[in-house]
CSV table of C-alpha atoms in Angstrom, one decimal:
chain,number,residue,atom,x,y,z
A,1,MET,CA,140.7,-85.5,113.5
A,2,LYS,CA,142.4,-84.2,116.4
A,3,GLY,CA,143.9,-87.4,117.2
A,4,LEU,CA,145.2,-87.9,113.6
A,5,VAL,CA,146.9,-84.3,113.8
A,6,GLY,CA,148.3,-85.2,117.2
A,7,ARG,CA,149.9,-88.4,116.0
A,8,VAL,CA,151.3,-86.7,113.0
A,9,ILE,CA,152.9,-83.8,115.0
A,10,LEU,CA,154.3,-86.3,117.7
A,11,ALA,CA,155.6,-88.6,114.7
A,12,ALA,CA,157.4,-85.5,113.0
A,13,VAL,CA,158.9,-84.4,116.3
A,14,ILE,CA,160.5,-87.7,117.3
A,15,ILE,CA,161.7,-88.2,113.5
A,16,LEU,CA,163.5,-84.9,113.6
A,17,PHE,CA,164.9,-85.6,116.9
A,18,LEU,CA,166.3,-88.9,115.9
A,19,ILE,CA,167.6,-87.5,112.6
A,20,ASN,CA,169.5,-84.8,114.7
A,21,PHE,CA,171.1,-87.1,117.3
A,22,THR,CA,171.3,-90.6,115.7
A,23,SER,CA,172.0,-90.0,111.9
A,24,ALA,CA,175.8,-90.2,112.4
A,25,LYS,CA,177.3,-93.2,110.6
A,26,VAL,CA,180.9,-93.9,109.3
A,27,TYR,CA,181.3,-95.1,105.8
A,28,LYS,CA,184.3,-96.6,103.8
A,29,LEU,CA,184.9,-94.3,100.7
A,30,SER,CA,187.7,-96.3,99.0
A,31,ALA,CA,190.8,-95.7,101.3
A,32,PHE,CA,189.1,-93.2,103.7
A,33,ASP,CA,186.8,-93.5,106.5
A,34,VAL,CA,184.2,-90.7,106.4
A,35,GLU,CA,181.5,-90.0,109.1
A,36,ILE,CA,178.2,-88.5,107.7
A,37,ASN,CA,176.0,-86.7,110.1
A,38,LEU,CA,172.8,-84.4,109.8
A,39,LYS,CA,171.8,-81.6,112.2
A,40,ILE,CA,168.9,-79.5,112.3
A,41,SER,CA,169.9,-76.0,111.5
A,42,ASP,CA,168.4,-72.5,110.7
A,43,GLN,CA,171.6,-71.7,108.6
A,44,PRO,CA,172.2,-74.8,106.7
A,45,ALA,CA,175.6,-75.7,105.4
A,46,THR,CA,177.9,-78.5,104.2
A,47,VAL,CA,181.0,-78.8,106.6
A,48,PHE,CA,184.1,-80.8,105.9
A,49,ASP,CA,185.7,-81.5,109.0
A,50,PHE,CA,189.5,-82.5,109.2
A,51,PRO,CA,190.3,-83.1,112.8
A,52,PRO,CA,192.4,-81.7,114.4
A,53,VAL,CA,193.4,-79.5,111.4
A,54,GLY,CA,190.0,-77.6,111.2
A,55,ARG,CA,186.9,-77.5,109.0
A,56,ILE,CA,185.9,-75.8,105.7
A,57,LYS,CA,182.2,-74.6,105.6
A,58,ALA,CA,179.9,-73.4,102.8
A,59,ALA,CA,176.2,-72.7,102.6
A,60,THR,CA,175.4,-74.9,99.8
A,61,HIS,CA,171.5,-75.7,100.1
A,62,LYS,CA,168.3,-74.6,101.5
A,63,SER,CA,166.9,-77.6,103.4
A,64,PRO,CA,167.0,-77.0,107.2
A,65,LEU,CA,170.0,-79.4,107.8
A,66,ASP,CA,173.7,-79.0,108.3
A,67,ILE,CA,175.6,-81.9,106.3
A,68,ASN,CA,178.6,-82.8,108.4
A,69,LEU,CA,181.4,-84.9,106.7
A,70,THR,CA,184.2,-85.9,109.0
A,71,LEU,CA,187.3,-87.6,107.8
A,72,ASP,CA,187.7,-90.5,110.4
A,73,ALA,CA,190.8,-92.3,109.1
A,74,ILE,CA,193.1,-92.8,106.1
A,75,HIS,CA,194.1,-96.3,105.4
A,76,GLN,CA,197.5,-95.8,103.8
A,77,GLU,CA,198.0,-99.3,102.4
A,78,ARG,CA,194.5,-99.2,100.7
A,79,LEU,CA,195.3,-95.7,99.4
A,80,ASN,CA,198.7,-97.0,97.9
A,81,SER,CA,197.0,-99.8,96.3
A,82,ILE,CA,194.4,-97.6,94.6
A,83,ILE,CA,197.0,-95.2,93.5
A,84,GLU,CA,199.1,-98.0,91.7
A,85,ASN,CA,196.1,-99.1,89.9
A,86,ILE,CA,194.8,-95.9,88.7
A,87,ASN,CA,196.1,-94.4,85.5
A,88,SER,CA,194.9,-90.9,85.7
A,89,LYS,CA,193.5,-88.2,87.9
A,90,ASP,CA,190.2,-88.4,86.0
A,91,GLU,CA,189.8,-92.1,86.8
A,92,LEU,CA,190.4,-91.6,90.5
A,93,ILE,CA,187.7,-88.9,90.5
A,94,SER,CA,185.3,-91.3,88.7
A,95,LEU,CA,186.1,-93.9,91.4
A,96,LEU,CA,185.3,-91.6,94.1
A,97,LYS,CA,182.2,-90.4,92.5
A,98,GLU,CA,180.9,-94.1,92.0
A,99,LYS,CA,181.7,-95.0,95.6
A,100,GLY,CA,180.4,-91.7,96.7
A,101,ASN,CA,176.9,-92.2,95.2
A,102,ILE,CA,176.6,-95.7,96.8
A,103,VAL,CA,177.5,-94.3,100.2
A,104,VAL,CA,174.8,-91.6,99.8
A,105,GLN,CA,172.4,-94.1,98.8
A,106,LEU,CA,173.1,-96.2,101.8
A,107,PHE,CA,172.7,-93.2,104.1
A,108,VAL,CA,169.4,-92.2,102.6
A,109,ILE,CA,168.3,-95.8,103.3
A,110,ARG,CA,169.3,-95.4,106.7
A,111,LEU,CA,167.6,-92.3,107.2
A,112,ILE,CA,164.3,-93.7,106.1
A,113,VAL,CA,164.5,-96.6,108.5
A,114,ILE,CA,165.4,-94.2,111.3
A,115,ALA,CA,162.6,-91.9,110.1
A,116,ILE,CA,159.9,-94.8,110.1
A,117,LEU,CA,160.9,-96.1,113.4
A,118,GLY,CA,160.7,-92.7,114.9
A,119,GLY,CA,157.5,-92.0,113.4
A,120,ILE,CA,156.0,-95.1,114.7
A,121,VAL,CA,157.3,-94.3,118.1
A,122,GLY,CA,156.0,-90.8,117.9
A,123,ALA,CA,152.4,-91.7,116.7
A,124,SER,CA,152.0,-94.5,119.2
A,125,LEU,CA,152.5,-92.3,122.1
A,126,ILE,CA,148.8,-91.4,121.8
A,127,ASN,CA,147.8,-94.9,121.1
A,128,PHE,CA,149.6,-98.0,119.6
A,129,ASP,CA,147.5,-99.5,116.9
A,130,ARG,CA,147.7,-100.2,113.2
A,131,GLN,CA,146.7,-96.7,112.4
A,132,SER,CA,149.6,-95.4,114.4
A,133,ILE,CA,151.9,-97.6,112.6
A,134,LEU,CA,150.6,-96.4,109.0
A,135,ILE,CA,150.8,-92.9,110.2
A,136,GLY,CA,154.3,-93.2,111.4
A,137,THR,CA,155.5,-94.8,108.5
A,138,ILE,CA,153.9,-92.5,106.1
A,139,THR,CA,155.2,-89.5,108.0
A,140,GLY,CA,158.6,-90.9,108.2
A,141,ILE,CA,159.0,-91.4,104.5
A,142,ILE,CA,157.4,-88.0,103.6
A,143,ILE,CA,159.9,-86.1,105.8
A,144,VAL,CA,163.0,-87.9,104.4
A,145,LEU,CA,161.6,-87.3,100.9
A,146,ILE,CA,161.1,-83.6,101.7
A,147,LEU,CA,164.5,-83.2,103.2
A,148,SER,CA,166.2,-85.2,100.3
A,149,SER,CA,164.6,-83.3,97.7
A,150,MET,CA,165.2,-79.9,99.1
A,151,THR,CA,168.8,-80.7,99.5
A,152,TYR,CA,169.2,-82.3,96.1
A,153,TYR,CA,167.4,-79.4,94.0
A,154,THR,CA,169.0,-76.5,95.9
A,155,TYR,CA,172.5,-77.9,96.3
A,156,ASP,CA,175.1,-75.6,94.8
A,157,LEU,CA,178.6,-76.9,94.9
A,158,SER,CA,180.1,-73.7,93.5
A,159,LYS,CA,179.5,-72.2,97.1
A,160,PHE,CA,182.7,-73.7,98.1
A,161,ASN,CA,184.4,-71.3,95.7
A,162,ASP,CA,184.2,-68.9,98.6
A,163,PRO,CA,184.1,-71.1,101.8
A,164,ASN,CA,184.5,-70.3,105.4
A,165,PHE,CA,187.7,-71.6,107.1
A,166,GLU,CA,187.8,-72.6,110.9
A,167,GLY,CA,190.8,-73.8,112.9
A,168,MET,CA,194.2,-73.9,111.7
A,169,LEU,CA,192.7,-74.0,108.1
A,170,GLU,CA,192.0,-70.4,108.6
A,171,ALA,CA,195.9,-69.9,107.6
A,172,ALA,CA,195.6,-72.1,104.5
A,173,PRO,CA,192.8,-71.1,102.1
A,174,TRP,CA,195.2,-72.1,99.4
A,175,MET,CA,193.9,-75.6,100.0
A,176,ILE,CA,190.9,-75.0,97.9
A,177,GLY,CA,193.0,-73.5,95.1
A,178,MET,CA,195.2,-76.6,95.3
A,179,ILE,CA,192.1,-78.7,94.8
A,180,GLN,CA,190.7,-76.6,92.0
A,181,LYS,CA,194.1,-75.9,90.2
A,182,GLY,CA,196.7,-78.0,91.7
A,183,LEU,CA,196.0,-81.6,90.7
A,184,ASP,CA,197.2,-81.2,87.2
A,185,SER,CA,200.2,-79.5,88.2
A,186,ILE,CA,201.1,-82.1,90.6
A,187,ASP,CA,200.7,-84.9,88.0
A,188,GLN,CA,202.7,-83.1,85.4
A,189,LEU,CA,205.4,-81.7,87.8
A,190,GLY,CA,206.0,-85.1,89.4
A,191,GLU,CA,206.3,-86.9,86.1
A,192,GLU,CA,208.8,-84.2,84.6
A,193,MET,CA,210.8,-84.0,88.1
A,194,GLN,CA,211.2,-87.6,88.0
A,195,LEU,CA,212.5,-87.5,84.4
A,196,ILE,CA,214.8,-84.8,85.2
A,197,ALA,CA,216.4,-86.4,88.1
A,198,SER,CA,216.9,-89.7,86.4
A,199,ASN,CA,219.2,-87.9,83.9
A,200,MET,CA,221.1,-85.8,86.4
A,201,ALA,CA,223.8,-88.5,87.0
A,202,GLU,CA,224.5,-88.6,83.2
A,203,LEU,CA,224.5,-84.8,83.1
A,204,PHE,CA,227.0,-84.7,86.0
A,205,SER,CA,229.4,-87.2,84.2
A,206,LYS,CA,229.3,-85.0,81.4
A,207,VAL,CA,230.4,-82.1,83.4
A,208,ASP,CA,233.2,-84.1,85.0
A,209,THR,CA,234.8,-84.5,81.6
A,210,LEU,CA,234.7,-80.9,81.0
A,211,ARG,CA,236.4,-79.9,84.4
A,212,PRO,CA,239.7,-81.1,85.4
A,213,LEU,CA,238.6,-81.7,89.0
A,214,SER,CA,240.2,-84.2,91.3
A,215,ARG,CA,238.2,-86.8,93.2
A,216,VAL,CA,234.8,-85.2,92.0
A,217,THR,CA,232.8,-88.2,93.0
A,218,GLY,CA,232.6,-89.0,96.6
A,219,ASP,CA,233.0,-92.2,98.3
A,220,LEU,CA,230.3,-91.2,100.7
A,221,LYS,CA,227.3,-89.0,99.4
A,222,VAL,CA,225.1,-87.2,101.7
A,223,LEU,CA,221.8,-85.6,100.6
A,224,HIS,CA,220.8,-82.5,102.5
A,225,ILE,CA,217.1,-81.6,102.3
A,226,THR,CA,214.9,-79.1,104.1
A,227,ASP,CA,211.5,-77.3,104.4
A,228,ILE,CA,209.4,-79.7,102.5
A,229,HIS,CA,206.2,-78.2,103.9
A,230,ASN,CA,203.9,-81.0,102.8
A,231,ASN,CA,204.6,-80.7,99.2
A,232,PRO,CA,203.3,-84.0,97.6
A,233,VAL,CA,205.9,-83.8,95.0
A,234,ALA,CA,209.0,-83.6,97.2
A,235,LEU,CA,209.5,-87.2,98.5
A,236,PRO,CA,209.1,-88.8,95.1
A,237,PHE,CA,211.6,-86.3,93.9
A,238,VAL,CA,214.0,-87.0,96.8
A,239,GLU,CA,213.6,-90.8,96.2
A,240,GLN,CA,214.5,-90.4,92.6
A,241,ILE,CA,217.6,-88.2,93.5
A,242,VAL,CA,218.5,-90.9,95.9
A,243,ASP,CA,218.3,-93.6,93.2
A,244,SER,CA,220.0,-91.5,90.6
A,245,PHE,CA,223.0,-90.6,92.7
A,246,ALA,CA,223.5,-93.7,94.8
A,247,VAL,CA,222.9,-91.6,97.9
A,248,ASP,CA,224.2,-93.1,101.3
A,249,LEU,CA,222.7,-91.0,103.7
A,250,ILE,CA,219.8,-88.2,103.9
A,251,ILE,CA,219.8,-85.2,106.4
A,252,ASP,CA,216.6,-83.5,106.7
A,253,THR,CA,216.8,-80.2,108.7
A,254,GLY,CA,213.1,-79.8,109.5
A,255,ASP,CA,209.7,-78.3,108.5
A,256,ILE,CA,208.8,-81.5,106.8
A,257,THR,CA,205.1,-80.4,107.5
A,258,ASP,CA,203.1,-77.2,107.8
A,259,TYR,CA,201.1,-77.6,110.8
A,260,GLY,CA,202.6,-80.4,112.7
A,261,THR,CA,199.3,-82.5,113.0
A,262,PRO,CA,198.9,-86.4,113.0
A,263,LEU,CA,197.2,-86.2,109.8
A,264,GLU,CA,200.1,-84.8,108.1
A,265,GLY,CA,202.1,-87.4,109.7
A,266,GLU,CA,200.2,-90.0,107.7
A,267,LEU,CA,201.3,-88.2,104.5
A,268,LEU,CA,204.9,-88.9,105.2
A,269,ARG,CA,204.6,-92.7,104.6
A,270,ARG,CA,206.7,-92.5,101.5
A,271,ILE,CA,209.8,-92.0,103.6
A,272,ASP,CA,209.6,-95.9,104.2
A,273,ASP,CA,210.4,-96.3,100.5
A,274,LEU,CA,213.9,-94.4,101.0
A,275,ASN,CA,216.3,-97.4,101.6
A,276,VAL,CA,218.9,-95.3,103.2
A,277,PRO,CA,219.4,-93.9,106.8
A,278,TYR,CA,217.4,-90.6,107.2
A,279,ILE,CA,218.5,-88.2,109.9
A,280,PHE,CA,215.8,-85.9,111.0
A,281,ILE,CA,215.5,-82.8,113.2
A,282,ALA,CA,212.2,-81.1,113.8
A,283,GLY,CA,211.7,-77.4,112.6
A,284,ASN,CA,209.3,-74.7,114.0
A,285,HIS,CA,206.4,-76.1,111.7
A,286,ASP,CA,206.6,-79.5,113.1
A,287,SER,CA,205.5,-80.8,116.6
A,288,PRO,CA,205.9,-83.7,119.1
A,289,ASP,CA,203.3,-85.5,117.0
A,290,ILE,CA,205.4,-85.4,113.8
A,291,VAL,CA,208.6,-86.3,115.8
A,292,GLU,CA,206.7,-89.5,117.0
A,293,SER,CA,205.4,-90.2,113.5
A,294,MET,CA,209.1,-90.0,112.1
A,295,ARG,CA,210.2,-92.4,114.9
A,296,GLU,CA,207.9,-95.2,113.3
A,297,PHE,CA,210.0,-95.3,110.2
A,298,GLU,CA,212.9,-98.0,110.6
A,299,ASN,CA,215.4,-95.8,108.6
A,300,VAL,CA,214.7,-92.6,110.4
A,301,ILE,CA,217.0,-91.4,113.1
A,302,VAL,CA,215.5,-88.5,115.1
A,303,LEU,CA,218.1,-86.1,116.7
A,304,GLN,CA,217.1,-84.2,119.8
A,305,ALA,CA,220.2,-82.5,121.4
A,306,ASP,CA,222.1,-85.4,120.5
A,307,VAL,CA,225.3,-86.8,118.6
A,308,ILE,CA,225.3,-90.1,116.6
A,309,ASN,CA,228.1,-91.7,114.5
A,310,ILE,CA,226.9,-93.0,111.2
A,311,LYS,CA,228.8,-94.4,108.3
A,312,GLY,CA,231.9,-92.9,110.1
A,313,LEU,CA,230.5,-89.4,110.0
A,314,VAL,CA,229.8,-87.8,113.5
A,315,VAL,CA,226.7,-85.9,113.3
A,316,ALA,CA,225.3,-83.5,116.2
A,317,GLY,CA,222.1,-81.6,116.2
A,318,VAL,CA,219.3,-80.1,117.9
A,319,GLU,CA,215.6,-79.5,117.1
A,320,ASP,CA,213.8,-76.3,116.8
A,321,PRO,CA,212.5,-75.0,120.2
A,322,ALA,CA,209.0,-74.2,118.6
A,323,ALA,CA,208.7,-77.9,117.7
A,324,LYS,CA,208.3,-79.0,121.5
A,325,SER,CA,204.6,-77.6,121.0
A,326,ASN,CA,201.7,-78.7,119.0
A,327,GLN,CA,200.9,-74.8,118.4
A,328,ILE,CA,202.6,-72.8,115.6
A,329,LYS,CA,203.8,-69.8,117.3
A,330,PRO,CA,206.6,-67.2,117.0
A,331,LEU,CA,209.9,-68.4,118.6
A,332,GLN,CA,210.5,-66.9,121.9
A,333,GLU,CA,214.1,-65.6,122.4
A,334,GLU,CA,214.6,-67.2,125.8
A,335,ASP,CA,214.0,-70.5,124.1
A,336,MET,CA,216.3,-69.9,121.5
A,337,GLU,CA,219.0,-68.9,123.7
A,338,GLU,CA,218.5,-72.0,125.9
A,339,TYR,CA,218.7,-74.5,122.9
A,340,LYS,CA,221.5,-72.5,121.3
A,341,GLN,CA,223.6,-72.8,124.8
A,342,GLY,CA,222.6,-76.4,125.0
A,343,LEU,CA,224.0,-77.4,121.7
A,344,GLU,CA,227.2,-75.4,122.4
A,345,GLU,CA,227.6,-77.4,125.7
A,346,LEU,CA,227.0,-80.7,123.9
A,347,ILE,CA,229.7,-79.9,121.4
A,348,ALA,CA,232.2,-78.9,124.0
A,349,ARG,CA,231.7,-82.2,125.8
A,350,LEU,CA,232.9,-84.0,122.7
A,351,LYS,CA,236.3,-85.1,122.5
A,352,VAL,CA,236.7,-84.5,118.8
A,353,SER,CA,234.6,-81.9,116.8
A,354,PRO,CA,231.8,-83.3,114.9
A,355,ASP,CA,231.8,-83.6,111.2
A,356,ILE,CA,228.4,-82.1,110.8
A,357,VAL,CA,226.2,-80.1,113.0
A,358,ILE,CA,222.5,-79.7,111.9
A,359,THR,CA,220.0,-77.3,113.1
A,360,HIS,CA,216.7,-75.8,111.5
A,361,ASN,CA,217.5,-72.3,112.2
A,362,PHE,CA,220.9,-70.8,111.5
A,363,LYS,CA,220.8,-68.8,114.8
A,364,LEU,CA,221.0,-72.2,116.9
A,365,GLY,CA,224.5,-73.0,115.4
A,366,LYS,CA,225.9,-69.5,115.0
A,367,GLY,CA,227.9,-69.6,118.1
A,368,LEU,CA,229.9,-72.8,116.8
A,369,LEU,CA,231.3,-71.0,113.7
A,370,GLY,CA,234.9,-71.5,113.6
A,371,GLU,CA,234.7,-74.5,115.8
A,372,ILE,CA,233.1,-76.9,113.5
A,373,PRO,CA,233.8,-77.9,109.7
A,374,LEU,CA,230.1,-78.0,108.5
A,375,LEU,CA,226.8,-76.5,109.6
A,376,LEU,CA,223.7,-77.7,107.7
A,377,HIS,CA,220.3,-75.7,108.2
A,378,GLY,CA,217.1,-74.6,106.5
A,379,HIS,CA,214.2,-72.2,107.6
A,380,ASP,CA,215.0,-69.3,105.1
A,381,HIS,CA,213.9,-71.1,102.0
A,382,VAL,CA,216.7,-69.7,100.2
A,383,PHE,CA,219.7,-71.8,98.9
A,384,LYS,CA,223.0,-70.7,100.4
A,385,ILE,CA,226.6,-72.0,100.5
A,386,TYR,CA,229.4,-70.1,102.0
A,387,ASP,CA,232.3,-70.0,104.5
A,388,ILE,CA,232.6,-68.2,107.9
A,389,LYS,CA,235.6,-68.4,109.9
A,390,GLY,CA,236.7,-71.7,108.4
A,391,THR,CA,233.3,-73.3,108.9
A,392,THR,CA,231.3,-74.1,105.8
A,393,ILE,CA,227.5,-73.3,106.1
A,394,ILE,CA,224.9,-74.8,103.7
A,395,ASP,CA,221.3,-73.9,103.6
A,396,ALA,CA,219.5,-76.3,101.2
A,397,GLY,CA,216.7,-73.8,100.7
A,398,THR,CA,213.4,-75.5,100.3
A,399,THR,CA,213.1,-79.0,98.9
A,400,GLY,CA,209.3,-78.7,98.8
A,401,ALA,CA,209.3,-75.2,97.1
A,402,SER,CA,207.8,-73.7,100.2
A,403,GLY,CA,204.9,-76.2,100.3
A,404,ILE,CA,202.1,-76.9,98.0
A,405,ARG,CA,201.8,-73.1,97.3
A,406,GLY,CA,205.2,-73.4,95.4
A,407,LEU,CA,203.0,-75.3,92.9
A,408,GLN,CA,201.2,-72.2,92.1
A,409,SER,CA,203.8,-69.5,92.6
A,410,GLU,CA,204.3,-67.0,89.9
A,411,GLN,CA,207.9,-66.3,91.2
A,412,GLY,CA,209.2,-69.8,90.6
A,413,ILE,CA,210.3,-70.9,94.0
A,414,PRO,CA,212.9,-73.5,93.4
A,415,TYR,CA,212.9,-77.2,94.7
A,416,SER,CA,216.4,-77.4,95.9
A,417,VAL,CA,218.8,-80.0,97.6
A,418,ALA,CA,222.4,-80.3,98.3
A,419,LEU,CA,224.4,-83.3,97.6
A,420,LEU,CA,227.7,-83.6,99.6
A,421,HIS,CA,230.5,-85.7,98.4
A,422,TYR,CA,232.8,-87.2,100.9
A,423,ASN,CA,236.2,-88.8,100.4
A,424,LYS,CA,238.5,-90.5,102.9
A,425,GLU,CA,241.9,-89.0,103.7
A,426,GLU,CA,244.6,-90.2,106.1
A,427,GLU,CA,245.1,-88.1,109.2
A,428,VAL,CA,247.6,-89.2,111.9
A,429,ASN,CA,247.3,-92.8,110.7
A,430,LEU,CA,243.5,-92.5,111.0
A,431,GLU,CA,240.9,-92.4,108.3
A,432,LYS,CA,238.6,-89.5,108.2
A,433,TRP,CA,236.0,-88.3,105.9
A,434,SER,CA,236.8,-85.0,104.0
A,435,LEU,CA,234.0,-82.9,102.3
A,436,ASP,CA,235.5,-82.1,99.1
A,437,VAL,CA,232.4,-81.4,96.7
A,438,VAL,CA,228.9,-80.1,97.1
A,439,ASP,CA,226.4,-80.4,94.1
A,440,ILE,CA,223.8,-77.9,94.2
A,441,ILE,CA,220.6,-79.1,92.5
A,442,LYS,CA,217.7,-76.5,91.9
A,443,PHE,CA,214.6,-77.4,90.0
A,444,TYR,CA,212.2,-74.3,89.3
A,445,ASP,CA,209.2,-75.9,87.5
A,446,ARG,CA,208.3,-77.3,84.3
A,447,HIS,CA,208.8,-74.1,82.4
A,448,SER,CA,212.0,-73.0,83.9
A,449,GLY,CA,213.9,-76.4,83.9
A,450,PHE,CA,216.8,-76.9,86.4
A,451,ILE,CA,220.1,-75.7,87.5
A,452,LEU,CA,223.1,-77.9,88.3
A,453,GLU,CA,226.2,-76.4,90.1
A,454,ARG,CA,229.2,-78.0,91.6
A,455,LYS,CA,231.2,-76.2,94.4
A,456,LEU,CA,234.7,-77.3,95.6
A,457,ILE,CA,234.6,-76.8,99.3
A,458,ASN,CA,238.5,-76.5,99.8
A,459,ASP,CA,238.7,-74.3,96.9
A,460,LYS,CA,239.7,-70.6,97.0
A,461,GLU,CA,236.6,-69.6,94.8
A,462,MET,CA,234.0,-70.7,97.3
A,463,ASP,CA,231.8,-67.9,98.3
A,464,LYS,CA,232.7,-66.2,101.6
A,465,GLU,CA,230.6,-64.2,103.9
A,466,GLU,CA,231.5,-62.2,107.1
A,467,GLY,CA,229.3,-63.2,110.1
A,468,ASP,CA,227.1,-60.5,111.7
């Protein structure tokens, strides 16, 4: 009898040891590679790990196991294919549930195999015979059945209504709210924004017939966007604006992400669908990882304290000092001053003033006012267009409505872009681009609609502000 008890105890010990250290396995869940791992724990929980962003944890069950789910990879081509063939959000959820059930079944079968092998090894430490094999097999099956049943019958998914956040996700508890309430908003908002954008060109043509403006339609159209902050609606909206208005060039003044992580970089793949040159400078929420991700796109030009000539426009710009780090931190004044002076020296070395200077933060370009014709920036999340010392300043606001949180904002944060119309003019026997008109496009939400406004840049009526 003592031998039987000893074999069972040894079998159980080896089984739990193997479950704790060898249960990890990566499975393909549609377009995602997800690792499932179990750990023996006296405070059992389900943990969703999103490296390197952080993790979400909730005490969901009573069995003495931590269930760790790690997002190992996202296959973008497979994800795009799934999205193209899915007609609704419910169909997508059903697909993921179906695949998830198969993965769980495969994982339980793997656990049973591990437990049986561990049980046989443990029971055979006393004596290797048929009885040890039988005891090990039965012990392994019983332990897996007990753990699986305890987990299944005590599991409470509602615990994720109040989860714990670790890592950078501590700053973004709104993610759960987005999952619970935002999917419908994204679907409906995306559809309505595309419908509105597709009609904008026709609306502006009607405006043109009502206003005796000369050269209201530019020969060269530049779209200024900024501060997308990972909003999944923003890039499809930009794509529709590009198509509707025949945009020739996009200038993005930064903060395309929230945390600057490589995972966020994977979410930017839609930029590949924009068949126009895309100039990008990094903002304080971006990072070296995001800069490298943006460089991978053939149509993207990343400016880092540099000057380029594109489509006859000379564009100079500098990234935000905070973008040199992977950590989100307050901007240091010494870094700001260093980058500000660097930009001013860059402009001073040019024989001719650039047509456009771009920065994320207005402070970086402030010293150039009166020396350049146009400064584009973002950061403040408020659309502004005004004149100081003969320099036109445009802040496109936030093309992503301050990020995913904008989908749930009660204040109605607008999605905003600026469309710049350039025309050619003769200057000392040379052709030079002249910025004549800026179209201001603001879309609030599906309840408030949109605002279209046209500004004449060389017009006396344009708003002016005195610099401080």
